Amino acid sequence: MSNIAVYPGSFDPITMGHVDIINRISPLYDEVIVLVAQSSQKTSMFTPEERKVLIEKSLSHLKNVKVDLFDGLTVEYMKKVNAQVIVRGLRAVVDFEYEMTMAQINKKIAPQVETLLVFASPEYYYISSRGVKELAINGGALNGFVSDVVKEAMAQKLKK
Ligand code: ADP
């Protein structure tokens, strides 16, 4: 049985903080699936399909990572692909309560699924998709915050 981890999120867009988490967990599993939430309550800059392409391009150096779109509960997707571990990133203390609650809800509805919380690296802990969007909208430089493909895609979006 292969050991599959799922990293769910909005990824609107993928940042270097997300890339760092995926770089670090990919050696630990046979396969990592980055799962883009299709029905996020957040207003988004990119469509789920656009986000998927940007993730694929930002992670092309990792051979055991794939990207999928899903509309529903992460644990339902986990059953479908027979995955055991949900990975989430933890930045400041403010992430903690939400992540703990989600992990407990998921444990209740799918006891076989484990949540793995990975601490953000110190150089990325302040990076968020939301912050990156604010920066881009206000003309700030995005170097080091997102990959070059994402930087270019954001510039194109803001031109329209
Ligand atoms: P969601 O809307 O599900 O929070 P995000 O795309 O914002 O989706 O984040 C997905 C996951 O990545 C979350 O677990 C979040 O805490 C984590 N994350 C976001 N930014 C960073 C970062 N800079 N470093 C580490 N983890 C991060």
PDB file of C-alpha atoms and ligand atoms in Angstrom:
ATOM      1  CA  MET A   1       0.000   0.000   0.000  1.00  0.00           C
ATOM      2  CA  SER A   2       1.484   3.370  -0.939  1.00  0.00           C
ATOM      3  CA  ASN A   3       1.697   6.091   1.652  1.00  0.00           C
ATOM      4  CA  ILE A   4      -0.215   9.136   0.396  1.00  0.00           C
ATOM      5  CA  ALA A   5      -0.450  12.566   2.043  1.00  0.00           C
ATOM      6  CA  VAL A   6      -2.966  15.212   1.021  1.00  0.00           C
ATOM      7  CA  TYR A   7      -2.216  18.930   1.470  1.00  0.00           C
ATOM      8  CA  PRO A   8      -5.548  20.755   1.129  1.00  0.00           C
ATOM      9  CA  GLY A   9      -6.022  24.500   0.844  1.00  0.00           C
ATOM     10  CA  SER A  10      -7.170  27.448  -1.208  1.00  0.00           C
ATOM     11  CA  PHE A  11      -3.751  28.226  -2.747  1.00  0.00           C
ATOM     12  CA  ASP A  12      -5.011  31.525  -4.172  1.00  0.00           C
ATOM     13  CA  PRO A  13      -2.214  31.705  -5.218  1.00  0.00           C
ATOM     14  CA  ILE A  14       0.458  29.237  -4.093  1.00  0.00           C
ATOM     15  CA  THR A  15       3.198  31.087  -2.144  1.00  0.00           C
ATOM     16  CA  MET A  16       6.777  30.198  -1.218  1.00  0.00           C
ATOM     17  CA  GLY A  17       5.418  29.258   2.221  1.00  0.00           C
ATOM     18  CA  HIS A  18       3.282  26.525   0.610  1.00  0.00           C
ATOM     19  CA  VAL A  19       6.160  25.464  -1.653  1.00  0.00           C
ATOM     20  CA  ASP A  20       8.422  25.153   1.400  1.00  0.00           C
ATOM     21  CA  ILE A  21       5.939  22.865   3.192  1.00  0.00           C
ATOM     22  CA  ILE A  22       5.587  20.665   0.097  1.00  0.00           C
ATOM     23  CA  ASN A  23       9.369  20.525  -0.459  1.00  0.00           C
ATOM     24  CA  ARG A  24       9.780  19.327   3.110  1.00  0.00           C
ATOM     25  CA  ILE A  25       7.040  16.683   3.151  1.00  0.00           C
ATOM     26  CA  SER A  26       7.507  15.200  -0.316  1.00  0.00           C
ATOM     27  CA  PRO A  27      10.502  13.029   0.759  1.00  0.00           C
ATOM     28  CA  LEU A  28       8.389  11.572   3.590  1.00  0.00           C
ATOM     29  CA  TYR A  29       5.627  10.081   1.428  1.00  0.00           C
ATOM     30  CA  ASP A  30       5.308   7.991  -1.722  1.00  0.00           C
ATOM     31  CA  GLU A  31       2.949  10.598  -3.080  1.00  0.00           C
ATOM     32  CA  VAL A  32       1.748  14.058  -2.026  1.00  0.00           C
ATOM     33  CA  ILE A  33      -1.492  15.405  -3.462  1.00  0.00           C
ATOM     34  CA  VAL A  34      -2.007  19.152  -3.288  1.00  0.00           C
ATOM     35  CA  LEU A  35      -5.774  19.508  -3.121  1.00  0.00           C
ATOM     36  CA  VAL A  36      -7.271  22.767  -4.312  1.00  0.00           C
ATOM     37  CA  ALA A  37     -10.601  23.575  -2.680  1.00  0.00           C
ATOM     38  CA  GLN A  38     -13.116  24.426  -5.388  1.00  0.00           C
ATOM     39  CA  SER A  39     -15.755  25.863  -3.117  1.00  0.00           C
ATOM     40  CA  SER A  40     -13.853  28.194  -0.824  1.00  0.00           C
ATOM     41  CA  GLN A  41     -15.860  30.896   0.925  1.00  0.00           C
ATOM     42  CA  LYS A  42     -13.042  33.339   0.259  1.00  0.00           C
ATOM     43  CA  THR A  43     -13.279  35.597  -2.784  1.00  0.00           C
ATOM     44  CA  SER A  44     -10.547  34.461  -5.084  1.00  0.00           C
ATOM     45  CA  MET A  45      -8.161  36.040  -7.566  1.00  0.00           C
ATOM     46  CA  PHE A  46      -7.633  32.832  -9.566  1.00  0.00           C
ATOM     47  CA  THR A  47     -10.108  30.136 -10.616  1.00  0.00           C
ATOM     48  CA  PRO A  48      -9.447  26.660  -9.169  1.00  0.00           C
ATOM     49  CA  GLU A  49      -8.167  25.513 -12.591  1.00  0.00           C
ATOM     50  CA  GLU A  50      -5.766  28.478 -12.805  1.00  0.00           C
ATOM     51  CA  ARG A  51      -4.545  27.770  -9.267  1.00  0.00           C
ATOM     52  CA  LYS A  52      -3.935  24.131 -10.203  1.00  0.00           C
ATOM     53  CA  VAL A  53      -1.770  25.121 -13.185  1.00  0.00           C
ATOM     54  CA  LEU A  54       0.233  27.594 -11.061  1.00  0.00           C
ATOM     55  CA  ILE A  55       0.846  24.935  -8.405  1.00  0.00           C
ATOM     56  CA  GLU A  56       1.963  22.410 -11.044  1.00  0.00           C
ATOM     57  CA  LYS A  57       4.373  24.920 -12.560  1.00  0.00           C
ATOM     58  CA  SER A  58       5.743  25.980  -9.154  1.00  0.00           C
ATOM     59  CA  LEU A  59       6.349  22.339  -8.150  1.00  0.00           C
ATOM     60  CA  SER A  60       7.608  20.851 -11.422  1.00  0.00           C
ATOM     61  CA  HIS A  61      10.888  19.907  -9.647  1.00  0.00           C
ATOM     62  CA  LEU A  62       9.045  17.396  -7.419  1.00  0.00           C
ATOM     63  CA  LYS A  63       8.219  14.127  -9.134  1.00  0.00           C
ATOM     64  CA  ASN A  64       5.943  12.573  -6.489  1.00  0.00           C
ATOM     65  CA  VAL A  65       3.594  15.540  -6.178  1.00  0.00           C
ATOM     66  CA  LYS A  66       0.324  15.875  -8.034  1.00  0.00           C
ATOM     67  CA  VAL A  67      -2.405  18.495  -7.919  1.00  0.00           C
ATOM     68  CA  ASP A  68      -6.129  17.826  -7.876  1.00  0.00           C
ATOM     69  CA  LEU A  69      -9.337  19.825  -7.527  1.00  0.00           C
ATOM     70  CA  PHE A  70     -12.081  18.806  -5.141  1.00  0.00           C
ATOM     71  CA  ASP A  71     -15.438  20.127  -4.141  1.00  0.00           C
ATOM     72  CA  GLY A  72     -16.369  18.699  -0.750  1.00  0.00           C
ATOM     73  CA  LEU A  73     -14.922  17.371   2.466  1.00  0.00           C
ATOM     74  CA  THR A  74     -11.200  16.601   2.409  1.00  0.00           C
ATOM     75  CA  VAL A  75     -11.804  13.318   4.255  1.00  0.00           C
ATOM     76  CA  GLU A  76     -14.159  12.157   1.480  1.00  0.00           C
ATOM     77  CA  TYR A  77     -11.395  12.800  -1.040  1.00  0.00           C
ATOM     78  CA  MET A  78      -8.963  10.910   1.240  1.00  0.00           C
ATOM     79  CA  LYS A  79     -11.223   7.839   1.111  1.00  0.00           C
ATOM     80  CA  LYS A  80     -11.427   8.048  -2.671  1.00  0.00           C
ATOM     81  CA  VAL A  81      -7.643   7.996  -3.154  1.00  0.00           C
ATOM     82  CA  ASN A  82      -6.906   5.848  -0.082  1.00  0.00           C
ATOM     83  CA  ALA A  83      -4.747   8.482   1.624  1.00  0.00           C
ATOM     84  CA  GLN A  84      -3.951   8.447   5.336  1.00  0.00           C
ATOM     85  CA  VAL A  85      -2.497  11.834   6.213  1.00  0.00           C
ATOM     86  CA  ILE A  86      -3.765  15.418   5.909  1.00  0.00           C
ATOM     87  CA  VAL A  87      -0.929  17.940   5.986  1.00  0.00           C
ATOM     88  CA  ARG A  88      -1.497  21.512   7.129  1.00  0.00           C
ATOM     89  CA  GLY A  89       0.984  24.312   7.731  1.00  0.00           C
ATOM     90  CA  LEU A  90       1.194  26.200  10.997  1.00  0.00           C
ATOM     91  CA  ARG A  91       2.405  29.787  11.056  1.00  0.00           C
ATOM     92  CA  ALA A  92       1.625  32.038  14.018  1.00  0.00           C
ATOM     93  CA  VAL A  93      -0.488  31.133  17.056  1.00  0.00           C
ATOM     94  CA  VAL A  94      -3.571  32.433  15.233  1.00  0.00           C
ATOM     95  CA  ASP A  95      -3.471  29.374  12.920  1.00  0.00           C
ATOM     96  CA  PHE A  96      -3.459  27.002  15.864  1.00  0.00           C
ATOM     97  CA  GLU A  97      -7.045  27.123  17.049  1.00  0.00           C
ATOM     98  CA  TYR A  98      -8.531  26.755  13.582  1.00  0.00           C
ATOM     99  CA  GLU A  99      -6.206  23.891  12.680  1.00  0.00           C
ATOM    100  CA  MET A 100      -6.835  22.089  15.972  1.00  0.00           C
ATOM    101  CA  THR A 101     -10.613  22.365  15.524  1.00  0.00           C
ATOM    102  CA  MET A 102     -10.447  21.100  11.937  1.00  0.00           C
ATOM    103  CA  ALA A 103      -8.188  18.212  12.977  1.00  0.00           C
ATOM    104  CA  GLN A 104     -10.634  17.226  15.726  1.00  0.00           C
ATOM    105  CA  ILE A 105     -13.656  17.407  13.412  1.00  0.00           C
ATOM    106  CA  ASN A 106     -11.841  15.294  10.832  1.00  0.00           C
ATOM    107  CA  LYS A 107     -10.811  12.763  13.505  1.00  0.00           C
ATOM    108  CA  LYS A 108     -14.441  12.452  14.552  1.00  0.00           C
ATOM    109  CA  ILE A 109     -15.797  11.880  11.056  1.00  0.00           C
ATOM    110  CA  ALA A 110     -12.844   9.846   9.748  1.00  0.00           C
ATOM    111  CA  PRO A 111     -10.903   8.218  12.634  1.00  0.00           C
ATOM    112  CA  GLN A 112      -8.486   6.500  10.261  1.00  0.00           C
ATOM    113  CA  VAL A 113      -7.186   9.832   8.940  1.00  0.00           C
ATOM    114  CA  GLU A 114      -4.357  11.588  10.781  1.00  0.00           C
ATOM    115  CA  THR A 115      -3.592  15.334  10.570  1.00  0.00           C
ATOM    116  CA  LEU A 116       0.060  16.339  10.419  1.00  0.00           C
ATOM    117  CA  LEU A 117       0.813  19.960  11.310  1.00  0.00           C
ATOM    118  CA  VAL A 118       4.074  21.268   9.924  1.00  0.00           C
ATOM    119  CA  PHE A 119       5.619  24.448  11.295  1.00  0.00           C
ATOM    120  CA  ALA A 120       6.319  27.167   8.747  1.00  0.00           C
ATOM    121  CA  SER A 121      10.011  27.872   8.238  1.00  0.00           C
ATOM    122  CA  PRO A 122      11.066  31.130   9.956  1.00  0.00           C
ATOM    123  CA  GLU A 123      11.804  32.802   6.614  1.00  0.00           C
ATOM    124  CA  TYR A 124       8.257  32.124   5.341  1.00  0.00           C
ATOM    125  CA  TYR A 125       6.047  32.213   8.408  1.00  0.00           C
ATOM    126  CA  TYR A 126       4.720  35.710   7.653  1.00  0.00           C
ATOM    127  CA  ILE A 127       3.757  34.891   4.043  1.00  0.00           C
ATOM    128  CA  SER A 128       0.094  34.343   3.206  1.00  0.00           C
ATOM    129  CA  SER A 129      -1.832  34.273  -0.078  1.00  0.00           C
ATOM    130  CA  ARG A 130      -3.872  37.173   1.205  1.00  0.00           C
ATOM    131  CA  GLY A 131      -0.788  39.258   2.053  1.00  0.00           C
ATOM    132  CA  VAL A 132       0.752  38.499  -1.325  1.00  0.00           C
ATOM    133  CA  LYS A 133      -2.431  39.672  -3.093  1.00  0.00           C
ATOM    134  CA  GLU A 134      -2.489  42.912  -1.063  1.00  0.00           C
ATOM    135  CA  LEU A 135       1.134  43.493  -1.946  1.00  0.00           C
ATOM    136  CA  ALA A 136       0.549  42.873  -5.653  1.00  0.00           C
ATOM    137  CA  ILE A 137      -2.528  45.114  -5.767  1.00  0.00           C
ATOM    138  CA  ASN A 138      -0.512  47.933  -4.193  1.00  0.00           C
ATOM    139  CA  GLY A 139       2.423  47.530  -6.559  1.00  0.00           C
ATOM    140  CA  GLY A 140       4.855  45.885  -4.094  1.00  0.00           C
ATOM    141  CA  ALA A 141       7.683  43.618  -5.268  1.00  0.00           C
ATOM    142  CA  LEU A 142       6.824  39.917  -4.991  1.00  0.00           C
ATOM    143  CA  ASN A 143      10.313  38.458  -5.260  1.00  0.00           C
ATOM    144  CA  GLY A 144      10.833  35.738  -2.674  1.00  0.00           C
ATOM    145  CA  PHE A 145       7.118  35.588  -1.822  1.00  0.00           C
ATOM    146  CA  VAL A 146       5.914  33.592  -4.832  1.00  0.00           C
ATOM    147  CA  SER A 147       7.504  31.734  -7.752  1.00  0.00           C
ATOM    148  CA  ASP A 148       8.225  33.605 -10.997  1.00  0.00           C
ATOM    149  CA  VAL A 149       5.247  31.960 -12.760  1.00  0.00           C
ATOM    150  CA  VAL A 150       2.882  33.137 -10.032  1.00  0.00           C
ATOM    151  CA  LYS A 151       4.401  36.619 -10.091  1.00  0.00           C
ATOM    152  CA  GLU A 152       3.802  36.814 -13.842  1.00  0.00           C
ATOM    153  CA  ALA A 153       0.230  35.442 -13.531  1.00  0.00           C
ATOM    154  CA  MET A 154      -0.617  38.014 -10.850  1.00  0.00           C
ATOM    155  CA  ALA A 155       0.738  40.835 -13.001  1.00  0.00           C
ATOM    156  CA  GLN A 156      -1.449  39.625 -15.888  1.00  0.00           C
ATOM    157  CA  LYS A 157      -4.558  39.418 -13.659  1.00  0.00           C
ATOM    158  CA  LEU A 158      -4.050  42.927 -12.347  1.00  0.00           C
ATOM    159  CA  LYS A 159      -3.615  44.336 -15.851  1.00  0.00           C
ATOM    160  CA  LYS A 160      -7.157  43.208 -16.756  1.00  0.00           C
TER     161      LYS A 160
HETATM  162  P1  ADP B   1      -6.894  27.592   3.604  1.00  0.00           P
HETATM  163  O1  ADP B   1      -7.895  28.519   3.011  1.00  0.00           O
HETATM  164  O2  ADP B   1      -7.331  26.166   3.668  1.00  0.00           O
HETATM  165  O3  ADP B   1      -6.274  28.069   4.898  1.00  0.00           O
HETATM  166  P2  ADP B   1      -4.394  28.349   2.321  1.00  0.00           P
HETATM  167  O4  ADP B   1      -4.053  28.181   0.885  1.00  0.00           O
HETATM  168  O5  ADP B   1      -4.434  29.732   2.859  1.00  0.00           O
HETATM  169  O6  ADP B   1      -5.742  27.562   2.498  1.00  0.00           O
HETATM  170  O7  ADP B   1      -3.373  27.512   3.192  1.00  0.00           O
HETATM  171  C1  ADP B   1      -3.239  26.116   3.063  1.00  0.00           C
HETATM  172  C2  ADP B   1      -2.387  25.586   4.202  1.00  0.00           C
HETATM  173  O8  ADP B   1      -1.078  26.127   4.097  1.00  0.00           O
HETATM  174  C3  ADP B   1      -2.891  25.987   5.589  1.00  0.00           C
HETATM  175  O9  ADP B   1      -2.637  24.909   6.469  1.00  0.00           O
HETATM  176  C4  ADP B   1      -2.038  27.174   5.955  1.00  0.00           C
HETATM  177  O10 ADP B   1      -1.883  27.311   7.356  1.00  0.00           O
HETATM  178  C5  ADP B   1      -0.716  26.774   5.296  1.00  0.00           C
HETATM  179  N1  ADP B   1       0.118  27.915   4.981  1.00  0.00           N
HETATM  180  C6  ADP B   1      -0.228  29.055   4.360  1.00  0.00           C
HETATM  181  N2  ADP B   1       0.834  29.899   4.237  1.00  0.00           N
HETATM  182  C7  ADP B   1       1.891  29.255   4.822  1.00  0.00           C
HETATM  183  C8  ADP B   1       3.264  29.606   5.067  1.00  0.00           C
HETATM  184  N3  ADP B   1       3.743  30.782   4.720  1.00  0.00           N
HETATM  185  N4  ADP B   1       4.055  28.688   5.666  1.00  0.00           N
HETATM  186  C9  ADP B   1       3.532  27.509   6.057  1.00  0.00           C
HETATM  187  N5  ADP B   1       2.250  27.120   5.898  1.00  0.00           N
HETATM  188  C10 ADP B   1       1.435  27.979   5.280  1.00  0.00           C
END
